[in-house]
mmCIF file of C-alpha atoms in Angstrom:
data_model
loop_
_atom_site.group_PDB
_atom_site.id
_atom_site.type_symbol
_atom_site.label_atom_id
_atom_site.label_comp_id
_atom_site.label_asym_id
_atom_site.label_seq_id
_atom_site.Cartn_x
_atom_site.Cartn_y
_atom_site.Cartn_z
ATOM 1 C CA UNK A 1 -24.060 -6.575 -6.487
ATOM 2 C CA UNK A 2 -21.986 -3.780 -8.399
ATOM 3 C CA UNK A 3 -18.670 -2.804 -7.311
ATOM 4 C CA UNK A 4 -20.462 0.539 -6.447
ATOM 5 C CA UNK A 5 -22.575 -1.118 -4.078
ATOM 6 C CA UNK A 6 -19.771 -2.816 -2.603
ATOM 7 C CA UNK A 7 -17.839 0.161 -2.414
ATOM 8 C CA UNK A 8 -20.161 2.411 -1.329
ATOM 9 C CA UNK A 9 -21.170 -0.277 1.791
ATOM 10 C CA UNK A 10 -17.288 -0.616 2.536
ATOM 11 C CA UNK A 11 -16.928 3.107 2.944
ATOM 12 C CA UNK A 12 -20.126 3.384 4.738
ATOM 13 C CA UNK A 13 -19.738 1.730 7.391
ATOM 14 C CA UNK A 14 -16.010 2.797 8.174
ATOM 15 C CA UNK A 15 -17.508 5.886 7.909
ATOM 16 C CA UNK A 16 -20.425 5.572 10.938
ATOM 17 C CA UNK A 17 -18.226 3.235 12.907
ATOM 18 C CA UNK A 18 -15.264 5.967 12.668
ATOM 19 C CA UNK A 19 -17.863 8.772 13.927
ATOM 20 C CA UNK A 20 -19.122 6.921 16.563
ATOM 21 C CA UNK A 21 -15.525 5.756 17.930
ATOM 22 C CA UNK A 22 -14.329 8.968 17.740
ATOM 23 C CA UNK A 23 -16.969 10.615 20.056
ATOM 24 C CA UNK A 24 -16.348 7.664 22.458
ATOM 25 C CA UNK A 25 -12.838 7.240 23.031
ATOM 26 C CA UNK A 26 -11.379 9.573 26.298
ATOM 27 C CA UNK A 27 -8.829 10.335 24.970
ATOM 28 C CA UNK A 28 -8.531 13.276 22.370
ATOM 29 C CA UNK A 29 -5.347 11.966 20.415
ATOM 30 C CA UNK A 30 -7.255 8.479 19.746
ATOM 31 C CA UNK A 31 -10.295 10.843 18.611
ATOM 32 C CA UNK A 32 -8.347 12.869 16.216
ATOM 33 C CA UNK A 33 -6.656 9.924 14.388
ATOM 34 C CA UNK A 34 -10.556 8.279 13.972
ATOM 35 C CA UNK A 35 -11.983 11.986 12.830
ATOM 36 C CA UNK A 36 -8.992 11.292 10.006
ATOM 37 C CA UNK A 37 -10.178 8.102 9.193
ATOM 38 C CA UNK A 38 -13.903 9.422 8.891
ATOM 39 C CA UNK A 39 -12.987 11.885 6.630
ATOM 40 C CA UNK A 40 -10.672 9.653 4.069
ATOM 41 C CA UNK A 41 -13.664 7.161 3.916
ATOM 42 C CA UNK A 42 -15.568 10.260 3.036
ATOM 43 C CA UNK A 43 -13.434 11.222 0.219
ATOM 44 C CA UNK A 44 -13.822 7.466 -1.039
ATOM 45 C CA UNK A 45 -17.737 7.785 -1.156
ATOM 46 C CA UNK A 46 -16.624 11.515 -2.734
ATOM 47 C CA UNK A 47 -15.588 9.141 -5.675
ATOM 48 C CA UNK A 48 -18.102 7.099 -5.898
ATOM 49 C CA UNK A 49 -20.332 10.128 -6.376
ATOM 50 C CA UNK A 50 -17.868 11.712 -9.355
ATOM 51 C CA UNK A 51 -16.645 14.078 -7.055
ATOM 52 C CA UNK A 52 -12.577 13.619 -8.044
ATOM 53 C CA UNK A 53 -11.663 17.351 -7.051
ATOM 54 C CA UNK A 54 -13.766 17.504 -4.200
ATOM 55 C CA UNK A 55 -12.560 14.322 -2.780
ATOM 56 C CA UNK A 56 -8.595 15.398 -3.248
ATOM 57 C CA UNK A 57 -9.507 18.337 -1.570
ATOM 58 C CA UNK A 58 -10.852 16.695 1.311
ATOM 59 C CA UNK A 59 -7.775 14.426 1.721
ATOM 60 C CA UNK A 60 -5.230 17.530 1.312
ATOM 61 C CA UNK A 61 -7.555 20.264 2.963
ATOM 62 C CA UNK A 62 -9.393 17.999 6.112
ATOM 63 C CA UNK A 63 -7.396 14.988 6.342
ATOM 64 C CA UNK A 64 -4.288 16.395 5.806
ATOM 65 C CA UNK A 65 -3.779 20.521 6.914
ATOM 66 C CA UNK A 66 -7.057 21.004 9.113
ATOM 67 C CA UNK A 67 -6.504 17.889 11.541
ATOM 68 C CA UNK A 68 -2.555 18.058 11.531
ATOM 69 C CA UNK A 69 -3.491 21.424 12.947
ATOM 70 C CA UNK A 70 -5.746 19.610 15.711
ATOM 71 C CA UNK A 71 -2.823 17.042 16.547
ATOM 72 C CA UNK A 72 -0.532 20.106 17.137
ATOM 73 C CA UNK A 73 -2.675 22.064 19.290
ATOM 74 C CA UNK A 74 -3.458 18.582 21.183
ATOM 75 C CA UNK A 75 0.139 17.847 21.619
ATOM 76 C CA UNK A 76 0.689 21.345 22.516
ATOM 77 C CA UNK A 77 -1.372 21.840 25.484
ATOM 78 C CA UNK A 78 -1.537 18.301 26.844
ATOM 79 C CA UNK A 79 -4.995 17.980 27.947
ATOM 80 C CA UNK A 80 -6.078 15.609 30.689
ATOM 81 C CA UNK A 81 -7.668 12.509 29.680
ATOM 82 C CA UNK A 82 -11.856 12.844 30.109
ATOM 83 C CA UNK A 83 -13.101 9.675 31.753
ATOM 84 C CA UNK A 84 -15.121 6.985 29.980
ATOM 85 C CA UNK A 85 -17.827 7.497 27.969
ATOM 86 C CA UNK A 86 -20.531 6.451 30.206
ATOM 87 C CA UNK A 87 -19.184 7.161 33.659
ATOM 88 C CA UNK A 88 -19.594 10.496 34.412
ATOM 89 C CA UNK A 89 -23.367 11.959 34.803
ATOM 90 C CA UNK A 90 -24.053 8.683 32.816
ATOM 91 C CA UNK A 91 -27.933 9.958 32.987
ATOM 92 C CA UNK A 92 -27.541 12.955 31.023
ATOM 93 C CA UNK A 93 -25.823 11.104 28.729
ATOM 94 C CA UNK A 94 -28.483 8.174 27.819
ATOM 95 C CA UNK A 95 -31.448 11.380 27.652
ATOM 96 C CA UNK A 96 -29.183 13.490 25.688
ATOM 97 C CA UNK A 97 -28.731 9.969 23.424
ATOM 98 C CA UNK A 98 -32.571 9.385 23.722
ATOM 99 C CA UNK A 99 -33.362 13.056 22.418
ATOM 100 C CA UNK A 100 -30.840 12.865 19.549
ATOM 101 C CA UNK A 101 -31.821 9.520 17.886
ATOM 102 C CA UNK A 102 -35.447 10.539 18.372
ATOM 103 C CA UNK A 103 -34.181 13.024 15.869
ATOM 104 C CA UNK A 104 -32.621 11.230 13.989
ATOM 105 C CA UNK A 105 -35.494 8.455 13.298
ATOM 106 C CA UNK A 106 -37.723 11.486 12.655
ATOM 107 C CA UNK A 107 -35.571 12.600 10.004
ATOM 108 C CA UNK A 108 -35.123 9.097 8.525
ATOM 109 C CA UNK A 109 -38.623 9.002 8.313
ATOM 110 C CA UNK A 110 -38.996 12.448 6.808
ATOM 111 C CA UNK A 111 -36.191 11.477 4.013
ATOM 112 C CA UNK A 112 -38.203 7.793 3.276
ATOM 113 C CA UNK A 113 -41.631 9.604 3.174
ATOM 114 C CA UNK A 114 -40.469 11.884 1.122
ATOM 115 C CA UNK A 115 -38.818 9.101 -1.468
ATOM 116 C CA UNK A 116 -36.417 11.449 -3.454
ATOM 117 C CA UNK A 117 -35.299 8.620 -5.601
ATOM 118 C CA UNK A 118 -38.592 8.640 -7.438
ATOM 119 C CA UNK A 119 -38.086 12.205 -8.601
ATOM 120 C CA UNK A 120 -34.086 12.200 -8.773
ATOM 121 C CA UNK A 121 -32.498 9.495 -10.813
ATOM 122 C CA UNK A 122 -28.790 9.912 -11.597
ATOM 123 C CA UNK A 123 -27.513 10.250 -15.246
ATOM 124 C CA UNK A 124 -23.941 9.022 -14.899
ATOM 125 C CA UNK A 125 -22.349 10.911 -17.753
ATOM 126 C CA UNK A 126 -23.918 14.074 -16.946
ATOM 127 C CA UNK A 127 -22.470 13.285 -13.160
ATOM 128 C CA UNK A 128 -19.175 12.624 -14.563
ATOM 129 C CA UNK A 129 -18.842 15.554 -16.847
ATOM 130 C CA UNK A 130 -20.062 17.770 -13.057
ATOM 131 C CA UNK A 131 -17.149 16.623 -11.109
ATOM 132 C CA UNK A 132 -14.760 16.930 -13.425
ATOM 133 C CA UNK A 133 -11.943 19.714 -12.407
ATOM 134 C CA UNK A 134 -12.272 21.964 -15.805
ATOM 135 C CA UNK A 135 -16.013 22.018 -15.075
ATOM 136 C CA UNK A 136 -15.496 23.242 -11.290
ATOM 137 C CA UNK A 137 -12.636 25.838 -12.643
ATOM 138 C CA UNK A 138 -14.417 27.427 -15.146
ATOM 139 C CA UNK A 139 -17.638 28.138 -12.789
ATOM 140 C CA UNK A 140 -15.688 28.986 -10.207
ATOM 141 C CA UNK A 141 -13.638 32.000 -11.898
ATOM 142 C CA UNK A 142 -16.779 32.877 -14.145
ATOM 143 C CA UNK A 143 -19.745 32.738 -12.281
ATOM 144 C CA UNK A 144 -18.078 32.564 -8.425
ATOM 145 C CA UNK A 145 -15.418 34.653 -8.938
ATOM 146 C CA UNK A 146 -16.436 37.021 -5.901
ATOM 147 C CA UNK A 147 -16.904 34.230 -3.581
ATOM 148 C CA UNK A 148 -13.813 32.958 -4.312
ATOM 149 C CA UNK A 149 -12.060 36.159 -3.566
ATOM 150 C CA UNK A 150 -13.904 36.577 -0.493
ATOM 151 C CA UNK A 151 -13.013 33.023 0.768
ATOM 152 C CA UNK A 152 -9.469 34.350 -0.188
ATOM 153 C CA UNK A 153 -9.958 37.654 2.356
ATOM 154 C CA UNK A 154 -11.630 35.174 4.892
ATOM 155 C CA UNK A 155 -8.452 33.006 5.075
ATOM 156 C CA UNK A 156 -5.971 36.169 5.341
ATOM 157 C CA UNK A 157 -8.043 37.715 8.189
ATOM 158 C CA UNK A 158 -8.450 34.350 9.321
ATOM 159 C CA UNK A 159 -4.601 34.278 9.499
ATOM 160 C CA UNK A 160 -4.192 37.428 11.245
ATOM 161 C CA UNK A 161 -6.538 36.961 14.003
ATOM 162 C CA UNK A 162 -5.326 33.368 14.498
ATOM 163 C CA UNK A 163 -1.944 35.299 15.184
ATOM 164 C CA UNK A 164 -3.350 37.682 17.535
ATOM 165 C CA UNK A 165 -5.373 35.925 19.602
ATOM 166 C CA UNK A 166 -2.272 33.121 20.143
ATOM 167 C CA UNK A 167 0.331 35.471 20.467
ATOM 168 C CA UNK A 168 1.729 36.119 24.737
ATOM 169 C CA UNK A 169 0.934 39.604 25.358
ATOM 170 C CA UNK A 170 -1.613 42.411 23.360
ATOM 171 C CA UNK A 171 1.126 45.205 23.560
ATOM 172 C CA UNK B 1 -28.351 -0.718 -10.241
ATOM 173 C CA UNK B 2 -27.173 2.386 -9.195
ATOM 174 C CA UNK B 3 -27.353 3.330 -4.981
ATOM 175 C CA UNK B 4 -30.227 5.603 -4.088
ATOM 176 C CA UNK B 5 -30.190 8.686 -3.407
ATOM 177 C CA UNK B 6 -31.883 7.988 0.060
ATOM 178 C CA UNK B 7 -28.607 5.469 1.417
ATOM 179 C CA UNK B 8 -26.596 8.847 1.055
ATOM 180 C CA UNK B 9 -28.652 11.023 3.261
ATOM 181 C CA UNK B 10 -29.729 8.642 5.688
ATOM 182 C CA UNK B 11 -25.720 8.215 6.372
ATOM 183 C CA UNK B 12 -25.295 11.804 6.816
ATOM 184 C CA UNK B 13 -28.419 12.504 9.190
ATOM 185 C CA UNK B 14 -26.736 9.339 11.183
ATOM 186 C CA UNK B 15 -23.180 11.638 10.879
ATOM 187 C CA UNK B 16 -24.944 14.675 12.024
ATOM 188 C CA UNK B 17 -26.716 13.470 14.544
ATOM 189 C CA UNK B 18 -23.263 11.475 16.168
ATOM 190 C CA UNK B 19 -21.332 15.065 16.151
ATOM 191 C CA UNK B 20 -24.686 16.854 17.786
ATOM 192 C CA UNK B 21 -24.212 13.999 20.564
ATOM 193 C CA UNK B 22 -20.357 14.608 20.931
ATOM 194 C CA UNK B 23 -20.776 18.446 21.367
ATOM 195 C CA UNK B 24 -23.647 17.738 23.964
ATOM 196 C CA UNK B 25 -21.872 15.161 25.621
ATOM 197 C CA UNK B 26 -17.774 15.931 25.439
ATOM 198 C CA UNK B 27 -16.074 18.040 28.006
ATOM 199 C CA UNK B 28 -13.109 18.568 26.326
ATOM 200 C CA UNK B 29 -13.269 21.778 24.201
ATOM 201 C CA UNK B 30 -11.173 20.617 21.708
ATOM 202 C CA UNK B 31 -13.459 17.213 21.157
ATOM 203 C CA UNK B 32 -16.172 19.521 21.063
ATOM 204 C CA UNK B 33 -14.377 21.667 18.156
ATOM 205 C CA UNK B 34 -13.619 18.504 16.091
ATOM 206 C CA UNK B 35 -17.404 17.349 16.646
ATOM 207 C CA UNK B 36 -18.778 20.490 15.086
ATOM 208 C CA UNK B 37 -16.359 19.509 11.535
ATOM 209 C CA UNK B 38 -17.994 16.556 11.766
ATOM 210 C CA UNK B 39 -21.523 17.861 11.573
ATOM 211 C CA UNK B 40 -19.672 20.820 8.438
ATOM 212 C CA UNK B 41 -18.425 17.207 6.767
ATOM 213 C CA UNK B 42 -22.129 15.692 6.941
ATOM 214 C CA UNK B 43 -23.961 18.677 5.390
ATOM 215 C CA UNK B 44 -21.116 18.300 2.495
ATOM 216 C CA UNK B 45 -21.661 15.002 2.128
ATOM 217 C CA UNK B 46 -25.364 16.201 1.096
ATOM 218 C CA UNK B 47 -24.623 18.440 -0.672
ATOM 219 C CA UNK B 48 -22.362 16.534 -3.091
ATOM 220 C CA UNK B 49 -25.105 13.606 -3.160
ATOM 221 C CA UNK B 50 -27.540 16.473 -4.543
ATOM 222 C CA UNK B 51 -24.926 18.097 -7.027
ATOM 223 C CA UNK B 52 -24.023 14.404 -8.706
ATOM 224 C CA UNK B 53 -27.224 13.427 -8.513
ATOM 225 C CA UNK B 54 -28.572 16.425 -10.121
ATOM 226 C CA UNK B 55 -26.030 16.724 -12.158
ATOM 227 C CA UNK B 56 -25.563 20.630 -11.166
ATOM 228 C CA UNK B 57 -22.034 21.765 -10.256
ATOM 229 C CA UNK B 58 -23.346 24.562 -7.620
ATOM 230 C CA UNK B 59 -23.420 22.201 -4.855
ATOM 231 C CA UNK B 60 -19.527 21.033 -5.371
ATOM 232 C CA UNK B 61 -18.556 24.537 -5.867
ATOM 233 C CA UNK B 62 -20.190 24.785 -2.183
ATOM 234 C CA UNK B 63 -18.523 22.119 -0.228
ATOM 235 C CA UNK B 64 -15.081 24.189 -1.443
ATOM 236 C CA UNK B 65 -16.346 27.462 0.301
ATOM 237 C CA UNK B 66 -17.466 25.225 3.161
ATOM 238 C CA UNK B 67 -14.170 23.837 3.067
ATOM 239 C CA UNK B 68 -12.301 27.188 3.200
ATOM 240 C CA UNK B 69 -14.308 28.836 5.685
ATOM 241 C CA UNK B 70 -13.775 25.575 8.276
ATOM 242 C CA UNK B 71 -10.105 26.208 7.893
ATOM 243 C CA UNK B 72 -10.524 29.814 8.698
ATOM 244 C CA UNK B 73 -12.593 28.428 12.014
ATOM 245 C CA UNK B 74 -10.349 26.160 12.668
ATOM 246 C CA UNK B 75 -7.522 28.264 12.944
ATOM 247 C CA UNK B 76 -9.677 30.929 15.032
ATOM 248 C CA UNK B 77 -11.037 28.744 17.086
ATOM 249 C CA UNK B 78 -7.799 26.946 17.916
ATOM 250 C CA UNK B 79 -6.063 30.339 18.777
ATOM 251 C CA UNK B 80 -9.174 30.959 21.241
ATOM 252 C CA UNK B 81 -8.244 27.583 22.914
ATOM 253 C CA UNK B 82 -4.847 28.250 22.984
ATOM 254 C CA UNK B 83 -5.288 31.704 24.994
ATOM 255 C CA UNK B 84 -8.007 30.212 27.306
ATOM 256 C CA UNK B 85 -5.783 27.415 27.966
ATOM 257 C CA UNK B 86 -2.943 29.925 28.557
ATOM 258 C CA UNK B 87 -5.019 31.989 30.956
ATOM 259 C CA UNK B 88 -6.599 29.252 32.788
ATOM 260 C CA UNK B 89 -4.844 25.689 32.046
ATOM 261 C CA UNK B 90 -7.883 23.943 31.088
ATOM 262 C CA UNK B 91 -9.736 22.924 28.234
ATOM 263 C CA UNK B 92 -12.898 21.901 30.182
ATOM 264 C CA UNK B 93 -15.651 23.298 29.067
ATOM 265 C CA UNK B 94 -17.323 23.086 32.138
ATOM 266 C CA UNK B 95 -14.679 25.397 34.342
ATOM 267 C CA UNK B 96 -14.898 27.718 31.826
ATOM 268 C CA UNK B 97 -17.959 29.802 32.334
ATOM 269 C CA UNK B 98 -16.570 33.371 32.299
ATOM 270 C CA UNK B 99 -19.119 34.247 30.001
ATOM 271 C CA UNK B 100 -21.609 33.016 32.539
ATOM 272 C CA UNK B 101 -22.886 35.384 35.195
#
């Protein structure tokens, strides 16, 4: 066993135990602070992949701006605690569960049938040199340039409408 | 040994498939909102597999417009809660059905 391995099983499984908490848990506070959790073990398998800027990005961006924003709004309006998982219309849950992992096994199967790792092997130096953050600047402002300046437009209207829509009156 | 490619994707169908069971299932809207990043944070995961396995930047330069346009929902989103919540002082999804005739 490899660090990697060890790593990547470490992150892993705080990762699927941290989604599946947080869709549990009544109460929406307790749900946030997993959803954080899920996405810092997610910038740790980021890593492991040779993803540095990415996986900043996700601390700073997700873990840090996005779901700060969630706690606010949370604390803000004060919303009733839901009851536990499995109490109310309890039936609709377990088929809604039945339908979903029938999904999911379907898709597992698709993904082993289809045995990617036979065609895809990873060359670590060329993954390296990828995730490197002079490699992701210089595509970005060469050959993305427009979609970067569209995100940019996307955020300031994003902005403005967030404004709107929270503000007391439309006068 | 290096991890295949197939541990990475399996872990982010089982991601996806846990946020599609929290929007279905969740009554509070903004559980539901925080479900649906989940399911934007398993695609990325994919996508970054791909890019370092592959070895092709495209994918990476993806998850940061994925990442930028979630913020902008985010913040829309929020807002929409915010006046709903103002309007009607509840964030249960299932009192509000204005939209529903």
């Amino acid at each position: 066993m490899t660090l990697e391995i060890v790593l990547f099983i470490v992150f892993a499984s705080i990762c699927a135990v941290s989604a599946v908490l947080m869709i549990t848990r009544p109460n929406p506070v307790i749900s946030a602070l997993f959803l954080v959790l899920n996405f810092c073990s997610l910038a740790g398998l980021y890593l492991i992949l040779n993803a540095q800027f990415i996986a900043v990005a996700q601390v700073i961006v997700y873990a840090g701006a996005i779901m700060v924003f969630f706690l606010f709004v949370i604390m803000l309006l004060n919303p009733e605690t839901e009851k536990r998982f499995f109490e109310q219309k309890a039936k609709l849950r377990i088929f809604i569960i039945a339908i979903v992992s029938l999904i999911l096994v379907q898709i597992v199967y698709m993904i082993f049938i289809s045995n990617p790792s036979e065609v895809i092997t990873k060359e670590v130096a060329r993954s390296v040199e990828t995730g490197t953050v002079e490699n992701i600047g210089r595509e970005m402002f060469t050959n993305y340039v427009l979609p970067f300046e569209a995100a940019g437009y996307l955020l300031l209207a994003a902005t403005i409408g967030a404004l709107v829509l929270a503000k007391k009156k439309f006068e | 040994m290096q991890i295949p490619i197939e541990y990475y994707l399996v872990l982010s169908a089982f991601m996806f498939t846990v946020g599609i069971v929290g929007v279905l299932t969740r009554r509070n809207a903004i559980v539901v909102f925080m479900c649906i990043e989940l399911m934007l944070n398993s695609a990325n995961l994919t996508l970054i597999t791909y890019s370092s396995y592959l070895g092709d930047v495209a994918g990476q330069l993806f998850v940061f417009f994925v990442m930028s346009v979630a913020a902008a929902e985010a913040a829309v989103g929020l807002a929409i809660i915010i006046a709903i919540y103002r309007n009607k002082l509840t964030v249960n999804i299932d009192e509000i059905n204005i939209l529903k005739w």
